[in-house]
mmCIF file of C-alpha atoms and ligand atoms in Angstrom:
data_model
loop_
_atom_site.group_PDB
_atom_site.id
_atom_site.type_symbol
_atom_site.label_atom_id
_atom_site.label_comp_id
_atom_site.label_asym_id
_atom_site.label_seq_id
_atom_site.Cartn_x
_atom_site.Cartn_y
_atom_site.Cartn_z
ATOM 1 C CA UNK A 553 -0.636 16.041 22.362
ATOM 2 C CA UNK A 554 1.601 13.069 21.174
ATOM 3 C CA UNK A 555 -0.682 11.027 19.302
ATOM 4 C CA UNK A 556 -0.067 7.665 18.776
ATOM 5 C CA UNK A 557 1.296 6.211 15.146
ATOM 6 C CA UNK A 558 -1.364 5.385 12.663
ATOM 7 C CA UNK A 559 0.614 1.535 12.421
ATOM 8 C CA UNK A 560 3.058 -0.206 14.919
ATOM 9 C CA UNK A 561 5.013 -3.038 14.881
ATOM 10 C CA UNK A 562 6.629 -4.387 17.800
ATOM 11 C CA UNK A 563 8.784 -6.903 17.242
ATOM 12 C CA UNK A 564 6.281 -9.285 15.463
ATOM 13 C CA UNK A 565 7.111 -12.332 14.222
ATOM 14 C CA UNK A 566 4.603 -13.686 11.003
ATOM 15 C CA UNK A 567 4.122 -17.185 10.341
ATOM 16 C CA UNK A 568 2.580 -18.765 7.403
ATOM 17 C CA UNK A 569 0.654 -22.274 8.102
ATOM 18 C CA UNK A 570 2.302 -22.597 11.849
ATOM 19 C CA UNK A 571 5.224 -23.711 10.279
ATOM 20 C CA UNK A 572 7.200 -20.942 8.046
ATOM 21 C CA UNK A 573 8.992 -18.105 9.329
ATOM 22 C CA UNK A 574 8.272 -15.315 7.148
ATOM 23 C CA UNK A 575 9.019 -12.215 9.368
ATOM 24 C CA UNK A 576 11.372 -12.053 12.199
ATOM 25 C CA UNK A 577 11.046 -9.884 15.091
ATOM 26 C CA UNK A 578 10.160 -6.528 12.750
ATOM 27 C CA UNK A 579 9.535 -3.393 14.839
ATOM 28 C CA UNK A 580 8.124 -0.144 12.319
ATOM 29 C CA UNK A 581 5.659 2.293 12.762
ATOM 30 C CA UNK A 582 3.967 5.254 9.913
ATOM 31 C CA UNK A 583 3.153 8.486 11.664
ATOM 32 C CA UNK A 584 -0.238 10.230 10.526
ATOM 33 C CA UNK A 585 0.355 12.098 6.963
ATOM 34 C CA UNK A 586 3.577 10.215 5.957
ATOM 35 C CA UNK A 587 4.979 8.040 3.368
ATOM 36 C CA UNK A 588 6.778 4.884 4.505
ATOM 37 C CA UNK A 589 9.047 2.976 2.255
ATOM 38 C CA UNK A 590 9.467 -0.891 2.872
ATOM 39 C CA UNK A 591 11.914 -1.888 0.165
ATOM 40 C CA UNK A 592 13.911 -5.014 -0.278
ATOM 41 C CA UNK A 593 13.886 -7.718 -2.331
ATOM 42 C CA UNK A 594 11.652 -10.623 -3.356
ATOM 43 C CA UNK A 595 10.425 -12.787 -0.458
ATOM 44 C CA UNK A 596 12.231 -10.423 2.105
ATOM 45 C CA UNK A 597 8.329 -9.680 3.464
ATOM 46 C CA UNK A 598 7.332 -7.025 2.766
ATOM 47 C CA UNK A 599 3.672 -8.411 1.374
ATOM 48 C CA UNK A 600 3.226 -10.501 4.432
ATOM 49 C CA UNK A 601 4.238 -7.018 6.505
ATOM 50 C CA UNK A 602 1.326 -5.567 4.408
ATOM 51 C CA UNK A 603 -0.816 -8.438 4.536
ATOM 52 C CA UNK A 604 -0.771 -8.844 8.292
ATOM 53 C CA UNK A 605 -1.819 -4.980 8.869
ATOM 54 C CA UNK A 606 -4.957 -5.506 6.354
ATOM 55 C CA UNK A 607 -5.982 -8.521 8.181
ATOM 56 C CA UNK A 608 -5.894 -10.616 4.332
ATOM 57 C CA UNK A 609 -2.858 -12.230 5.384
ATOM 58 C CA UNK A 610 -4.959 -14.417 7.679
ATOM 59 C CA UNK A 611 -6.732 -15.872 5.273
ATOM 60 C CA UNK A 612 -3.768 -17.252 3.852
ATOM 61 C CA UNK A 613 -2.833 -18.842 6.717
ATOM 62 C CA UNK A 614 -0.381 -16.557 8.246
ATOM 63 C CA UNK A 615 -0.601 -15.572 11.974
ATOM 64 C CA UNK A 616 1.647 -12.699 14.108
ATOM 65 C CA UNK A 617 2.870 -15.452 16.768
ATOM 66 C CA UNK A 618 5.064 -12.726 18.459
ATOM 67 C CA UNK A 619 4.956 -9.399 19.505
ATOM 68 C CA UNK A 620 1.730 -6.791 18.773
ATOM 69 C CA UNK A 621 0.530 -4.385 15.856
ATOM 70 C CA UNK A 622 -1.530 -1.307 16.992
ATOM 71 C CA UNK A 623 -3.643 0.971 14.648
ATOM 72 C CA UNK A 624 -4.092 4.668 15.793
ATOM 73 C CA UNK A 625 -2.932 3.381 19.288
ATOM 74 C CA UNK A 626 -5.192 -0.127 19.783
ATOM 75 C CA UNK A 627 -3.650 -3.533 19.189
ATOM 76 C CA UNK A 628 -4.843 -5.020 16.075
ATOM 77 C CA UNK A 629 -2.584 -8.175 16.180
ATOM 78 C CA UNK A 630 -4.121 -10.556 13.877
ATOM 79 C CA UNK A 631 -7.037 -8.703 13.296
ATOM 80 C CA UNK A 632 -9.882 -9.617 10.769
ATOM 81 C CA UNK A 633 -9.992 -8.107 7.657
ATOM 82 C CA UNK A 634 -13.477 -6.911 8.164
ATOM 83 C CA UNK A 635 -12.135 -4.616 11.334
ATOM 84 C CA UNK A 636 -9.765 -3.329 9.160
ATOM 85 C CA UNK A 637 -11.714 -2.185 6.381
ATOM 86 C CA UNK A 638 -14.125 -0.521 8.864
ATOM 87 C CA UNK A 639 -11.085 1.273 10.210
ATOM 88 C CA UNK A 640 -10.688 2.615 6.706
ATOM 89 C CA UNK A 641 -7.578 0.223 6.189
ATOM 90 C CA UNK A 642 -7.047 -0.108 2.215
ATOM 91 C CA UNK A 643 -5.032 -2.587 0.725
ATOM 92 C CA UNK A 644 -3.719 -2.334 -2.773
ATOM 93 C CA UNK A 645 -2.618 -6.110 -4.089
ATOM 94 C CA UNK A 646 -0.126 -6.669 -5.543
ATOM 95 C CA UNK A 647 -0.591 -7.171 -9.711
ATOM 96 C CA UNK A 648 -2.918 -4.429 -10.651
ATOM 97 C CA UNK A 649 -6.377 -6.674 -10.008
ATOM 98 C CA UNK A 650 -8.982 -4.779 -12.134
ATOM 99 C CA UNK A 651 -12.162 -6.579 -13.334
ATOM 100 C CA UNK A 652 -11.154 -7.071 -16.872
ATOM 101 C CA UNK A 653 -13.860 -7.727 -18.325
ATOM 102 C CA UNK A 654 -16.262 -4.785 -16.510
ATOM 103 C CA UNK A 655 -15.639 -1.142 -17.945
ATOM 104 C CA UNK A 656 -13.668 1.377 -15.768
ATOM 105 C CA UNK A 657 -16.704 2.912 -14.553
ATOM 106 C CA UNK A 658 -17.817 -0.083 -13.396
ATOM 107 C CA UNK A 659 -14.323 -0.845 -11.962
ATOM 108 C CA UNK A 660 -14.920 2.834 -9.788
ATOM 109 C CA UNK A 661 -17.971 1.210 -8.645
ATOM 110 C CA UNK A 662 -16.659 -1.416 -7.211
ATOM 111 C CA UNK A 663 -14.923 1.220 -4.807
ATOM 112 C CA UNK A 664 -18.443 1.926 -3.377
ATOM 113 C CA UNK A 665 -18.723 -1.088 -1.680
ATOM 114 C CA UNK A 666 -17.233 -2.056 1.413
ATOM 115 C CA UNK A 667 -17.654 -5.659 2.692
ATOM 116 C CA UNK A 668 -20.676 -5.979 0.253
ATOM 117 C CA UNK A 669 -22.655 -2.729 2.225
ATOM 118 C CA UNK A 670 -22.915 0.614 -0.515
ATOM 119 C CA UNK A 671 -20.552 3.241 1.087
ATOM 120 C CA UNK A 672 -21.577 6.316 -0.972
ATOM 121 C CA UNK A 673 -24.710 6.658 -3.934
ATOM 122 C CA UNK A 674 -23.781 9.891 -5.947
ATOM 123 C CA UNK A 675 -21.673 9.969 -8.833
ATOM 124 C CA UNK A 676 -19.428 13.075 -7.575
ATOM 125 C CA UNK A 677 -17.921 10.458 -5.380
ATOM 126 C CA UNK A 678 -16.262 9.857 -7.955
ATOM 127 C CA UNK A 679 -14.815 13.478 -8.146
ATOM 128 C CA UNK A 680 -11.510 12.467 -5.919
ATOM 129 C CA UNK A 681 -10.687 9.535 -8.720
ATOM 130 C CA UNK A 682 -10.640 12.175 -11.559
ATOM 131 C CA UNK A 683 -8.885 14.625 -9.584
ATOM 132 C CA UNK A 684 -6.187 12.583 -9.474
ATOM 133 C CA UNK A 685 -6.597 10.880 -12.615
ATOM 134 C CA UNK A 686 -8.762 12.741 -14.995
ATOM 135 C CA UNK A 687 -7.454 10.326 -18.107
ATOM 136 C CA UNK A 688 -9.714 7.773 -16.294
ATOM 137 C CA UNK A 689 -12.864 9.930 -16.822
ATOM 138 C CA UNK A 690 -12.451 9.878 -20.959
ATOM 139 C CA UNK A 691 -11.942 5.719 -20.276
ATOM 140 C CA UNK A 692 -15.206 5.425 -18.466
ATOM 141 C CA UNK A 693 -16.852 3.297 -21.257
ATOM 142 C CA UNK A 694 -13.554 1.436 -22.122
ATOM 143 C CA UNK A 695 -13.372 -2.472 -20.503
ATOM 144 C CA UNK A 696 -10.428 -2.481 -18.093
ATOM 145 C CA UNK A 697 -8.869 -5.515 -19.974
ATOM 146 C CA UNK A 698 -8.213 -2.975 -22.665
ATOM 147 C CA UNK A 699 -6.257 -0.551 -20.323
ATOM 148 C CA UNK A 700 -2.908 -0.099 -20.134
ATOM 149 C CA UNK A 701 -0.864 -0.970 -17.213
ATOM 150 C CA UNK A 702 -0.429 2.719 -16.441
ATOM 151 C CA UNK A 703 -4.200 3.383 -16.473
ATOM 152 C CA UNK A 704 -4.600 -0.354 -15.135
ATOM 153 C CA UNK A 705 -2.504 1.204 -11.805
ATOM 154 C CA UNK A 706 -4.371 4.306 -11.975
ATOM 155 C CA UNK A 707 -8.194 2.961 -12.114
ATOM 156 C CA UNK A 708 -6.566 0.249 -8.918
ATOM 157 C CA UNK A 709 -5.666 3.629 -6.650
ATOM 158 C CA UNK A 710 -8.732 5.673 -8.145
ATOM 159 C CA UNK A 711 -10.816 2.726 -6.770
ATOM 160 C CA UNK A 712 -9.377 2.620 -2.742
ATOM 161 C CA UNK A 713 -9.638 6.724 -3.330
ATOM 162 C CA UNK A 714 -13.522 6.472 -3.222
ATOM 163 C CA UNK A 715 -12.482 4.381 0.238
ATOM 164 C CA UNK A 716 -11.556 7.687 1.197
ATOM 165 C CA UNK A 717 -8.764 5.537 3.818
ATOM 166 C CA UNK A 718 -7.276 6.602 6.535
ATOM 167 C CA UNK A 719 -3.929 4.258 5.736
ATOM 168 C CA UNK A 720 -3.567 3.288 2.281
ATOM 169 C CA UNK A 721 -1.100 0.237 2.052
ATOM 170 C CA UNK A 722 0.523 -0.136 -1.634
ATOM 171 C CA UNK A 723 2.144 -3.037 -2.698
ATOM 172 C CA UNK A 724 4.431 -2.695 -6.125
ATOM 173 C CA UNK A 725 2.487 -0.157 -7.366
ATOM 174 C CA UNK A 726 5.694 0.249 -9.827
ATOM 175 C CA UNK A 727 6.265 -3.474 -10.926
ATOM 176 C CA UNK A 728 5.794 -3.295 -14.370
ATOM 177 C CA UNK A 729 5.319 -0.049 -15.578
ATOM 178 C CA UNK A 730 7.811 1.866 -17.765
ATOM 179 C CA UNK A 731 10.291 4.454 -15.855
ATOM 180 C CA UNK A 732 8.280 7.354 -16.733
ATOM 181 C CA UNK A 733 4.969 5.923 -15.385
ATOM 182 C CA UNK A 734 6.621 5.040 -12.502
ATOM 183 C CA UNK A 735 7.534 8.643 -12.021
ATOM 184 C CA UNK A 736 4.651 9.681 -12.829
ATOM 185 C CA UNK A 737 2.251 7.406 -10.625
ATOM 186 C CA UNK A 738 4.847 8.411 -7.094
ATOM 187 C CA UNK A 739 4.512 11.966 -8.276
ATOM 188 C CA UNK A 740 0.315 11.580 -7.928
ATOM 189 C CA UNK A 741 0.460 9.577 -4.665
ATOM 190 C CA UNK A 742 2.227 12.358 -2.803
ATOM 191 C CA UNK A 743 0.049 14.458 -4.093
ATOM 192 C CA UNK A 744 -2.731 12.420 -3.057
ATOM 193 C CA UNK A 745 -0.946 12.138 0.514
ATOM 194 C CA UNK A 746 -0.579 15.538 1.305
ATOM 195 C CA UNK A 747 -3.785 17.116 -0.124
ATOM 196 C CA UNK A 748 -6.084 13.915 1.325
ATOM 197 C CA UNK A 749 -3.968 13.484 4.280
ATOM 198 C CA UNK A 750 -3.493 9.847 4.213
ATOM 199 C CA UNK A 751 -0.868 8.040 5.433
ATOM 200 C CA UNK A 752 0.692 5.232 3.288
ATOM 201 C CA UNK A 753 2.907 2.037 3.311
ATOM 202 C CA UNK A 754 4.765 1.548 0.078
ATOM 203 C CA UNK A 755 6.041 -1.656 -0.430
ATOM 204 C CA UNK A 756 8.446 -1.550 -3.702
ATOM 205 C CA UNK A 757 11.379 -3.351 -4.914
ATOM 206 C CA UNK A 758 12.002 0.026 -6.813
ATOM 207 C CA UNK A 759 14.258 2.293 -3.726
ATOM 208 C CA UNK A 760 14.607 4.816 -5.877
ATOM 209 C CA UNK A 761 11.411 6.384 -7.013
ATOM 210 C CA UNK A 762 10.221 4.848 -3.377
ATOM 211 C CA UNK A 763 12.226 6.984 -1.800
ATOM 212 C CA UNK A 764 11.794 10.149 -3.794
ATOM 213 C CA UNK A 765 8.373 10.574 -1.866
ATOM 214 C CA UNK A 766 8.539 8.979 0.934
ATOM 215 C CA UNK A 767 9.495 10.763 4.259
ATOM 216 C CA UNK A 768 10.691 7.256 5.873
ATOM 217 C CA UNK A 769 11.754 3.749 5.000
ATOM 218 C CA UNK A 770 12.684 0.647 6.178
ATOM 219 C CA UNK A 771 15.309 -2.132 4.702
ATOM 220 C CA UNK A 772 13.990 -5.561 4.617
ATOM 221 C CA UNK A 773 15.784 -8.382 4.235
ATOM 222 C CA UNK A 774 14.907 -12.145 5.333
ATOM 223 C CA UNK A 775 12.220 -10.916 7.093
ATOM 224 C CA UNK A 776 14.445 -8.461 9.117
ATOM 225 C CA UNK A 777 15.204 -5.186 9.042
ATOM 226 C CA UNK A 778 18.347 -4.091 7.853
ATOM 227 C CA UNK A 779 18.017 -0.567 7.865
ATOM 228 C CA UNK A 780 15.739 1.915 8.736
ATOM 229 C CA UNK A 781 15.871 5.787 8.449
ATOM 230 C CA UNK A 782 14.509 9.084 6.870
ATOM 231 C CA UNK A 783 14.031 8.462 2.980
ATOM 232 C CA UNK A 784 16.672 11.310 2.825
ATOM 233 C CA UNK A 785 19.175 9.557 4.721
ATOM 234 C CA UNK A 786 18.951 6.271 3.673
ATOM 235 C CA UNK A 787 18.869 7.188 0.000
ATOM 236 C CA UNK A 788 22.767 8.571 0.654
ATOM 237 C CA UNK A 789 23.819 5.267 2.580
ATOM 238 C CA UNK A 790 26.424 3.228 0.798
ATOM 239 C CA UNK A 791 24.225 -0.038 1.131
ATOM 240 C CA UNK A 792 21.565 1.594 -0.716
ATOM 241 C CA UNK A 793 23.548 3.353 -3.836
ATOM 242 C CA UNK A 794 25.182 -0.104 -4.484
ATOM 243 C CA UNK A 795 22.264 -2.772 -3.866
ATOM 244 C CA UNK A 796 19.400 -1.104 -4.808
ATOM 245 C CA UNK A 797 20.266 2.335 -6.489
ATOM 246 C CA UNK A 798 22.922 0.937 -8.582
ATOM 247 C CA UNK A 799 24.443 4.181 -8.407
ATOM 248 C CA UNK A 800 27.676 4.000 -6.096
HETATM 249 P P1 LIG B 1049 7.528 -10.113 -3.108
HETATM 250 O O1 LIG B 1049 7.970 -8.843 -3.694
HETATM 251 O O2 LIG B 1049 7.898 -11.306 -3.898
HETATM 252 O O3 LIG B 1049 6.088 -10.131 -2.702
HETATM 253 P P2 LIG B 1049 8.048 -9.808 -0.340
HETATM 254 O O4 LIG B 1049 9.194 -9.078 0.250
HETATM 255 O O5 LIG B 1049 6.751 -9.116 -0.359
HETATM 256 O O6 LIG B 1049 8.403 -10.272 -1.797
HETATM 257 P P3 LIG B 1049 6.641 -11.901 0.958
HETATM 258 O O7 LIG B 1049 5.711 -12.119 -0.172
HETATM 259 O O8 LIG B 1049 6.140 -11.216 2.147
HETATM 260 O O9 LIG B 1049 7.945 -11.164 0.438
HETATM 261 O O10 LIG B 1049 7.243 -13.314 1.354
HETATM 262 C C1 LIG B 1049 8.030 -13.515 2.515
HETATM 263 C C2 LIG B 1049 8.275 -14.995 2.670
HETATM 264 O O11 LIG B 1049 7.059 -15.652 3.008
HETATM 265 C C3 LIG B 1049 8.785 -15.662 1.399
HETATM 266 O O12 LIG B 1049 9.743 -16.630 1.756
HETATM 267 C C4 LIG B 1049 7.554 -16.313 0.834
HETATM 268 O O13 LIG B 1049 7.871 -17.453 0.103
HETATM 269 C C5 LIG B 1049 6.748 -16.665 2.067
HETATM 270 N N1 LIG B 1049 5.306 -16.627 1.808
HETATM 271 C C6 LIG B 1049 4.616 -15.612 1.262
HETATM 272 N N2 LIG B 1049 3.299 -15.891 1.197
HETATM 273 C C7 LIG B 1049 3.150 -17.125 1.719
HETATM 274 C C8 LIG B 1049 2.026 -17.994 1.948
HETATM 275 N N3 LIG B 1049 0.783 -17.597 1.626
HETATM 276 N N4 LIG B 1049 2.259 -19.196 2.499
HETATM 277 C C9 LIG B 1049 3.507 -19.583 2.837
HETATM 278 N N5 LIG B 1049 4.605 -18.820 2.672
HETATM 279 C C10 LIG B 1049 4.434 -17.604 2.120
#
């Protein structure tokens, strides 16, 4: 049976405070099980993209005025937050936000809460976190302030793991972190894609590493998109080797 994407944009237009014009007339969709790419660069809207699917963006005043966004085949345009999270919609913020001053394992906990309701009560929940990150087991005592960045990105998936999401939406997971973490951390989150089967959105300034794993991406720019293709394809476009790859 065709079934429907797991996100769609058509054609929506985002605006912050009734008055700014973030995204233009953006059409996109993820299928179920892949990685999508959204790359461009700073302010081209990518976070608002993000922002708007989650439902958060609403509470900073932005609103789709145009056109419709459907999760697994429903319109969700301008949806709350709440609905979202129900639907097993995770959002990772930009900036790495871990509780600095709470240990990791208290961090993990956090995951076991969903709009202030416990999700889950045994500790083996916790068993998809290590799986993927078993340095964060041996940092269970340490305060997250102390982390690295690297673990500080790795305790901020672990956490929407225990979710367990259906669509995990990523924003910079790579700002930040030295090349080989960045390797690293795209290497576990197709891991985690194809073994958990959840579909992602990857919003990155960083094409390359983006589009190592990813099976699609888009090309945002002005809250347009430029270009869209398979992460294959676009990676051996001209555009992309000289603006973002640096490579032609
Ligand atoms: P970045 O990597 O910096 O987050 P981005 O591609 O994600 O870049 P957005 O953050 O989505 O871009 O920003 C798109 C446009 O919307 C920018 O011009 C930005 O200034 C504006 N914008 C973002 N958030 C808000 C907000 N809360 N209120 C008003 N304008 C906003």
């Amino acid at each position: 049976a065709d079934e429907p994407p797991v996100v769609e944009l058509d054609n929506a237009e985002i605006v912050y405070d009734r008055t700014f014009l973030a995204v233009q007339g953006v059409s996109m969709s993820a299928d179920r099980g892949d990685i999508v790419a959204l790359l461009g660069p700073n302010g081209a809207g990518k976070s608002t993209i993000l922002k708007m699917i989650s439902g958060i963006g609403r509470s900073e005043r932005g609103e789709v005025t145009r056109g419709s966004v459907y999760y697994e085949g429903d319109e969700v345009t301008n949806a709350k937050t709440n609905e979202m999270v129900d639907r097993n919609v995770t959002h990772i913020l930009e900036g790495r936000r871990v509780f600095e001053d709470l240990t990791v394992e208290e961090n993990l906990r956090c995951g076991l809460y969903r709009g202030g309701r416990r999700i889950r009560y045994s500790k083996s929940d916790y068993d998809i976190a290590f799986e993927y990150f078993p340095k964060l087991e041996e940092l269970l005592d340490v305060e997250a302030g102390y982390c690295s960045g690297g673990e500080q990105q790795m305790l901020v998936i672990a956490r929407a793991l225990i979710h367990r999401p259906n669509l995990l939406l990523l924003d910079e997971p790579s700002l930040g972190l030295a090349p080989k973490l960045v390797v690293d951390i795209y290497e576990t989150l197709r891991e985690i894609n194809r073994e958990e089967d959840i579909t992602m959105i990857i919003a990155d300034q960083n094409a390359k590493e983006t589009l190592e794993v990813a099976d699609y991406g888009y090309v945002l720019e002005n809250g347009q998109v430029e270009l869209h293709d398979p992460a294959d394809v676009l990676m051996d476009r001209e555009e992309i080797k000289e603006f973002y790859l640096g490579t032609s």
